[in-house]
PDB file of C-alpha atoms in Angstrom:
ATOM      1  CA  MET B   1     -11.212  95.330 -23.450  1.00  0.00           C
ATOM      2  CA  ASP B   2      -9.306  93.729 -20.802  1.00  0.00           C
ATOM      3  CA  ALA B   3      -8.554  90.567 -18.714  1.00  0.00           C
ATOM      4  CA  ASP B   4      -6.563  89.321 -15.814  1.00  0.00           C
ATOM      5  CA  LEU B   5      -4.782  85.895 -15.877  1.00  0.00           C
ATOM      6  CA  GLY B   6      -6.214  83.521 -13.329  1.00  0.00           C
ATOM      7  CA  SER B   7      -5.740  85.807 -10.291  1.00  0.00           C
ATOM      8  CA  GLY B   8      -8.703  84.131  -8.012  1.00  0.00           C
ATOM      9  CA  ASP B   9      -8.621  80.786  -6.302  1.00  0.00           C
ATOM     10  CA  HIS B  10     -10.404  79.279  -9.320  1.00  0.00           C
ATOM     11  CA  ARG B  11      -7.556  80.073 -11.596  1.00  0.00           C
ATOM     12  CA  LYS B  12      -9.860  81.315 -14.202  1.00  0.00           C
ATOM     13  CA  SER B  13      -9.358  84.724 -15.766  1.00  0.00           C
ATOM     14  CA  ILE B  14     -11.925  87.478 -15.534  1.00  0.00           C
ATOM     15  CA  GLY B  15     -12.675  89.464 -18.692  1.00  0.00           C
ATOM     16  CA  GLY B  16     -14.302  92.862 -19.089  1.00  0.00           C
ATOM     17  CA  TYR B  17     -15.149  95.391 -21.652  1.00  0.00           C
ATOM     18  CA  ALA B  18     -17.000  98.559 -22.016  1.00  0.00           C
ATOM     19  CA  PHE B  19     -18.434 100.480 -25.181  1.00  0.00           C
ATOM     20  CA  VAL B  20     -18.781 104.225 -24.852  1.00  0.00           C
ATOM     21  CA  LEU B  21     -20.804 106.367 -27.288  1.00  0.00           C
ATOM     22  CA  ASN B  22     -20.788 110.098 -26.753  1.00  0.00           C
ATOM     23  CA  GLY B  23     -19.337 109.944 -23.455  1.00  0.00           C
ATOM     24  CA  ALA B  24     -21.479 107.333 -21.764  1.00  0.00           C
ATOM     25  CA  ALA B  25     -21.205 103.631 -21.440  1.00  0.00           C
ATOM     26  CA  ILE B  26     -23.810 101.746 -23.703  1.00  0.00           C
ATOM     27  CA  GLY B  27     -22.795  98.167 -23.174  1.00  0.00           C
ATOM     28  CA  TRP B  28     -20.243  96.605 -20.420  1.00  0.00           C
ATOM     29  CA  ASN B  29     -19.442  93.280 -19.134  1.00  0.00           C
ATOM     30  CA  SER B  30     -17.364  91.540 -16.548  1.00  0.00           C
ATOM     31  CA  LYS B  31     -17.418  87.767 -16.312  1.00  0.00           C
ATOM     32  CA  LYS B  32     -15.277  84.822 -15.246  1.00  0.00           C
ATOM     33  CA  GLN B  33     -13.882  82.926 -18.169  1.00  0.00           C
ATOM     34  CA  SER B  34     -15.273  79.248 -18.634  1.00  0.00           C
ATOM     35  CA  THR B  35     -11.736  77.886 -19.259  1.00  0.00           C
ATOM     36  CA  VAL B  36      -8.308  78.255 -17.624  1.00  0.00           C
ATOM     37  CA  ALA B  37      -5.995  80.284 -19.907  1.00  0.00           C
ATOM     38  CA  LEU B  38      -2.230  79.406 -20.231  1.00  0.00           C
ATOM     39  CA  SER B  39      -1.153  82.844 -20.715  1.00  0.00           C
ATOM     40  CA  SER B  40      -2.178  86.458 -20.455  1.00  0.00           C
ATOM     41  CA  THR B  41      -2.456  86.707 -24.267  1.00  0.00           C
ATOM     42  CA  GLU B  42      -4.821  83.673 -24.316  1.00  0.00           C
ATOM     43  CA  ALA B  43      -6.802  85.189 -21.507  1.00  0.00           C
ATOM     44  CA  GLU B  44      -7.122  88.556 -23.282  1.00  0.00           C
ATOM     45  CA  TYR B  45      -7.881  86.655 -26.688  1.00  0.00           C
ATOM     46  CA  MET B  46     -10.779  84.834 -24.932  1.00  0.00           C
ATOM     47  CA  GLY B  47     -12.203  87.844 -23.369  1.00  0.00           C
ATOM     48  CA  LEU B  48     -11.872  89.730 -26.658  1.00  0.00           C
ATOM     49  CA  THR B  49     -14.305  87.054 -28.234  1.00  0.00           C
ATOM     50  CA  GLN B  50     -17.076  88.227 -25.837  1.00  0.00           C
ATOM     51  CA  ALA B  51     -16.173  91.813 -26.819  1.00  0.00           C
ATOM     52  CA  VAL B  52     -16.481  91.190 -30.496  1.00  0.00           C
ATOM     53  CA  LYS B  53     -19.836  89.584 -29.865  1.00  0.00           C
ATOM     54  CA  GLU B  54     -21.180  92.655 -28.323  1.00  0.00           C
ATOM     55  CA  SER B  55     -19.493  95.037 -31.045  1.00  0.00           C
ATOM     56  CA  ILE B  56     -21.353  93.082 -33.711  1.00  0.00           C
ATOM     57  CA  TRP B  57     -24.841  93.297 -31.832  1.00  0.00           C
ATOM     58  CA  LEU B  58     -24.209  97.130 -31.141  1.00  0.00           C
ATOM     59  CA  GLN B  59     -23.443  97.604 -34.879  1.00  0.00           C
ATOM     60  CA  GLY B  60     -26.573  95.842 -35.809  1.00  0.00           C
ATOM     61  CA  ILE B  61     -28.715  97.923 -33.502  1.00  0.00           C
ATOM     62  CA  LEU B  62     -27.044 101.087 -34.484  1.00  0.00           C
ATOM     63  CA  GLY B  63     -27.650 100.109 -38.076  1.00  0.00           C
ATOM     64  CA  ASP B  64     -31.288  99.303 -37.641  1.00  0.00           C
ATOM     65  CA  LEU B  65     -31.807 102.572 -35.822  1.00  0.00           C
ATOM     66  CA  GLY B  66     -30.213 104.476 -38.781  1.00  0.00           C
ATOM     67  CA  ALA B  67     -27.368 105.750 -36.594  1.00  0.00           C
ATOM     68  CA  ARG B  68     -24.665 104.517 -39.122  1.00  0.00           C
ATOM     69  CA  ARG B  69     -22.252 107.332 -38.292  1.00  0.00           C
ATOM     70  CA  HIS B  70     -21.519 105.468 -35.075  1.00  0.00           C
ATOM     71  CA  LEU B  71     -20.860 102.203 -36.884  1.00  0.00           C
ATOM     72  CA  ASP B  72     -16.897 102.739 -37.132  1.00  0.00           C
ATOM     73  CA  GLU B  73     -16.881 103.581 -33.374  1.00  0.00           C
ATOM     74  CA  MET B  74     -18.378  99.944 -32.349  1.00  0.00           C
ATOM     75  CA  ARG B  75     -16.088  98.535 -34.666  1.00  0.00           C
ATOM     76  CA  HIS B  76     -12.981  99.877 -32.935  1.00  0.00           C
ATOM     77  CA  ILE B  77     -11.807  97.764 -30.036  1.00  0.00           C
ATOM     78  CA  LYS B  78      -8.840  98.722 -27.860  1.00  0.00           C
ATOM     79  CA  VAL B  79      -6.800  96.201 -26.306  1.00  0.00           C
ATOM     80  CA  ASP B  80      -3.553  96.365 -24.213  1.00  0.00           C
ATOM     81  CA  ASN B  81      -1.980  93.118 -25.011  1.00  0.00           C
ATOM     82  CA  GLN B  82       0.183  92.981 -28.489  1.00  0.00           C
ATOM     83  CA  GLY B  83       0.257  89.425 -28.526  1.00  0.00           C
ATOM     84  CA  GLU B  84      -3.662  89.403 -28.546  1.00  0.00           C
ATOM     85  CA  ILE B  85      -3.658  91.637 -31.655  1.00  0.00           C
ATOM     86  CA  ALA B  86      -1.087  89.530 -33.471  1.00  0.00           C
ATOM     87  CA  LEU B  87      -2.937  86.235 -32.825  1.00  0.00           C
ATOM     88  CA  ALA B  88      -6.167  87.877 -34.029  1.00  0.00           C
ATOM     89  CA  ARG B  89      -4.383  89.332 -37.334  1.00  0.00           C
ATOM     90  CA  ASN B  90      -2.043  86.293 -38.125  1.00  0.00           C
ATOM     91  CA  ALA B  91      -3.295  82.910 -39.156  1.00  0.00           C
ATOM     92  CA  GLU B  92       0.164  81.512 -38.859  1.00  0.00           C
ATOM     93  CA  PHE B  93      -0.231  81.314 -35.126  1.00  0.00           C
ATOM     94  CA  ARG B  94      -2.837  78.719 -35.566  1.00  0.00           C
ATOM     95  CA  ALA B  95      -0.555  75.899 -35.012  1.00  0.00           C
ATOM     96  CA  ARG B  96       0.608  77.161 -31.585  1.00  0.00           C
ATOM     97  CA  THR B  97      -3.036  77.823 -30.520  1.00  0.00           C
ATOM     98  CA  LYS B  98      -4.838  74.618 -31.441  1.00  0.00           C
ATOM     99  CA  HIS B  99      -5.724  74.291 -27.786  1.00  0.00           C
ATOM    100  CA  ILE B 100      -7.812  77.464 -27.730  1.00  0.00           C
ATOM    101  CA  ASP B 101     -11.406  76.812 -28.717  1.00  0.00           C
ATOM    102  CA  ILE B 102     -12.475  77.095 -32.133  1.00  0.00           C
ATOM    103  CA  GLN B 103     -15.010  79.704 -31.010  1.00  0.00           C
ATOM    104  CA  TYR B 104     -12.581  81.997 -30.069  1.00  0.00           C
ATOM    105  CA  HIS B 105     -11.066  81.866 -33.557  1.00  0.00           C
ATOM    106  CA  PHE B 106     -14.196  83.317 -35.029  1.00  0.00           C
ATOM    107  CA  LEU B 107     -12.906  86.996 -34.028  1.00  0.00           C
ATOM    108  CA  ARG B 108      -9.962  86.334 -36.466  1.00  0.00           C
ATOM    109  CA  LYS B 109     -12.598  86.110 -39.439  1.00  0.00           C
ATOM    110  CA  HIS B 110     -14.132  89.514 -38.277  1.00  0.00           C
ATOM    111  CA  VAL B 111     -10.664  91.032 -38.134  1.00  0.00           C
ATOM    112  CA  GLU B 112     -10.059  89.898 -41.609  1.00  0.00           C
ATOM    113  CA  ASN B 113     -13.635  90.795 -42.934  1.00  0.00           C
ATOM    114  CA  GLN B 114     -12.953  94.380 -41.023  1.00  0.00           C
ATOM    115  CA  THR B 115     -16.145  94.079 -39.061  1.00  0.00           C
ATOM    116  CA  ILE B 116     -14.025  94.907 -36.211  1.00  0.00           C
ATOM    117  CA  ARG B 117     -10.625  97.033 -35.878  1.00  0.00           C
ATOM    118  CA  LEU B 118      -8.173  96.148 -32.993  1.00  0.00           C
ATOM    119  CA  SER B 119      -5.577  98.736 -31.771  1.00  0.00           C
ATOM    120  CA  TYR B 120      -3.135  98.946 -28.984  1.00  0.00           C
ATOM    121  CA  CYS B 121      -4.126 101.028 -25.833  1.00  0.00           C
ATOM    122  CA  PRO B 122      -1.497 101.322 -22.743  1.00  0.00           C
ATOM    123  CA  THR B 123      -2.382  99.469 -19.801  1.00  0.00           C
ATOM    124  CA  ASN B 124      -2.375 102.615 -17.768  1.00  0.00           C
ATOM    125  CA  ASP B 125      -4.959 104.070 -20.076  1.00  0.00           C
ATOM    126  CA  MET B 126      -7.216 101.053 -20.065  1.00  0.00           C
ATOM    127  CA  THR B 127     -10.728 101.967 -18.802  1.00  0.00           C
ATOM    128  CA  ALA B 128     -11.795  98.171 -18.668  1.00  0.00           C
ATOM    129  CA  ASP B 129      -9.423  97.644 -15.986  1.00  0.00           C
ATOM    130  CA  LEU B 130     -12.390  98.604 -13.691  1.00  0.00           C
ATOM    131  CA  PHE B 131     -14.103  95.196 -14.816  1.00  0.00           C
ATOM    132  CA  THR B 132     -11.110  93.034 -14.034  1.00  0.00           C
ATOM    133  CA  LYS B 133      -9.279  94.105 -10.970  1.00  0.00           C
ATOM    134  CA  ALA B 134      -9.310  95.942  -7.865  1.00  0.00           C
ATOM    135  CA  LEU B 135      -7.712  99.610  -8.504  1.00  0.00           C
ATOM    136  CA  PRO B 136      -6.232 102.061  -6.347  1.00  0.00           C
ATOM    137  CA  HIS B 137      -8.750 105.259  -5.945  1.00  0.00           C
ATOM    138  CA  PRO B 138      -7.052 107.629  -8.633  1.00  0.00           C
ATOM    139  CA  SER B 139      -7.303 104.862 -11.440  1.00  0.00           C
ATOM    140  CA  PHE B 140     -10.813 103.977 -10.219  1.00  0.00           C
ATOM    141  CA  VAL B 141     -11.984 107.555 -10.667  1.00  0.00           C
ATOM    142  CA  LYS B 142     -10.155 107.895 -13.988  1.00  0.00           C
ATOM    143  CA  ASN B 143     -11.917 104.844 -15.382  1.00  0.00           C
ATOM    144  CA  THR B 144     -15.332 105.767 -13.818  1.00  0.00           C
ATOM    145  CA  LEU B 145     -14.951 108.862 -15.758  1.00  0.00           C
ATOM    146  CA  GLY B 146     -14.248 106.982 -18.954  1.00  0.00           C
ATOM    147  CA  LEU B 147     -17.257 105.080 -18.671  1.00  0.00           C
ATOM    148  CA  GLY B 148     -19.512 108.578 -18.183  1.00  0.00           C
ATOM    149  CA  LEU B 149     -20.576 107.295 -14.742  1.00  0.00           C
ATOM    150  CA  ILE B 150     -19.305 110.598 -12.934  1.00  0.00           C
ATOM    151  CA  ASP B 151     -20.398 114.251 -14.041  1.00  0.00           C
ATOM    152  CA  HIS B 152     -17.232 116.075 -15.060  1.00  0.00           C
ATOM    153  CA  SER B 153     -18.739 119.347 -13.906  1.00  0.00           C
ATOM    154  CA  ALA B 154     -19.609 117.974 -10.360  1.00  0.00           C
ATOM    155  CA  LEU B 155     -16.290 116.687 -10.032  1.00  0.00           C
ATOM    156  CA  LEU B 156     -14.782 119.993 -11.121  1.00  0.00           C
ATOM    157  CA  LEU B 157     -17.254 122.091  -8.706  1.00  0.00           C
ATOM    158  CA  GLN B 158     -16.141 119.646  -5.743  1.00  0.00           C
ATOM    159  CA  ASP B 159     -12.270 120.517  -6.536  1.00  0.00           C
ATOM    160  CA  SER B 160     -12.741 124.138  -7.116  1.00  0.00           C
ATOM    161  CA  GLY B 161     -10.938 124.899  -3.964  1.00  0.00           C
ATOM    162  CA  SER B 162      -7.963 122.908  -4.986  1.00  0.00           C
ATOM    163  CA  GLU B 163      -5.906 123.855  -8.132  1.00  0.00           C
ATOM    164  CA  ASP B 164      -3.632 120.912  -7.993  1.00  0.00           C
ATOM    165  CA  ARG B 165      -6.650 118.414  -7.933  1.00  0.00           C
ATOM    166  CA  VAL B 166      -8.198 120.222 -10.881  1.00  0.00           C
ATOM    167  CA  SER B 167      -4.909 120.209 -12.830  1.00  0.00           C
ATOM    168  CA  THR B 168      -4.618 116.342 -12.032  1.00  0.00           C
ATOM    169  CA  TYR B 169      -8.164 115.808 -13.165  1.00  0.00           C
ATOM    170  CA  MET B 170      -7.576 117.622 -16.407  1.00  0.00           C
ATOM    171  CA  ALA B 171      -4.324 115.694 -17.129  1.00  0.00           C
ATOM    172  CA  SER B 172      -6.188 112.553 -16.537  1.00  0.00           C
ATOM    173  CA  LEU B 173      -8.930 113.611 -18.877  1.00  0.00           C
ATOM    174  CA  THR B 174      -6.415 114.194 -21.590  1.00  0.00           C
ATOM    175  CA  LEU B 175      -5.218 110.438 -21.076  1.00  0.00           C
ATOM    176  CA  GLU B 176      -8.863 109.267 -21.247  1.00  0.00           C
ATOM    177  CA  ASP B 177      -9.410 111.264 -24.533  1.00  0.00           C
ATOM    178  CA  ARG B 178      -6.684 108.725 -25.921  1.00  0.00           C
ATOM    179  CA  CYS B 179      -8.403 105.599 -24.956  1.00  0.00           C
ATOM    180  CA  ALA B 180     -11.728 106.122 -23.188  1.00  0.00           C
ATOM    181  CA  GLY B 181     -13.323 108.222 -25.944  1.00  0.00           C
ATOM    182  CA  SER B 182     -14.359 111.152 -23.281  1.00  0.00           C
ATOM    183  CA  THR B 183     -14.523 113.606 -26.156  1.00  0.00           C
ATOM    184  CA  GLY B 184     -17.638 111.985 -27.500  1.00  0.00           C
ATOM    185  CA  GLU B 185     -16.135 109.252 -29.530  1.00  0.00           C
ATOM    186  CA  GLY B 186     -17.253 105.525 -28.697  1.00  0.00           C
ATOM    187  CA  TRP B 187     -14.578 103.172 -27.975  1.00  0.00           C
ATOM    188  CA  SER B 188     -14.563  99.749 -26.825  1.00  0.00           C
ATOM    189  CA  TYR B 189     -12.274  97.763 -24.653  1.00  0.00           C
TER     190      TYR B 189
END
């Protein structure tokens, strides 16, 4: 899950997330937020609300299909803002965040009930960046791979003439394993 902080002329942030299961994106979204955020933590927190709704829905679908072994994967949401994690976990921040609409605080309830689990993912490894900002080509390719939108074997065949490019690709794949779940685990952002 990722969000930018009011980068457009409208000054509203763009939030985005992706859910990956067995190396392929099964749910994603990129949307301009309805309110103006006052900080990057607030923008991320508001975007996280949408990701939590999707996570809960995916958990219900997987449960109905009998795919219970994947439920924990859909509960796990990676974020790149430590303040966002603290805000979602700590009710003491409530006095300082009264201006955030109550609908966004529902996610705190889901963190407390362990319906979702938040963990930190470094910004450079955040696949959801693809949904929130323009990226340089290497980052774009890396994040596209993280969503399972490029066939890894075709990329390797294309690069077979260049050992350096294959090595770079393999190094980026290792980074994706940490945050994008390209090893078959489903992670959300």
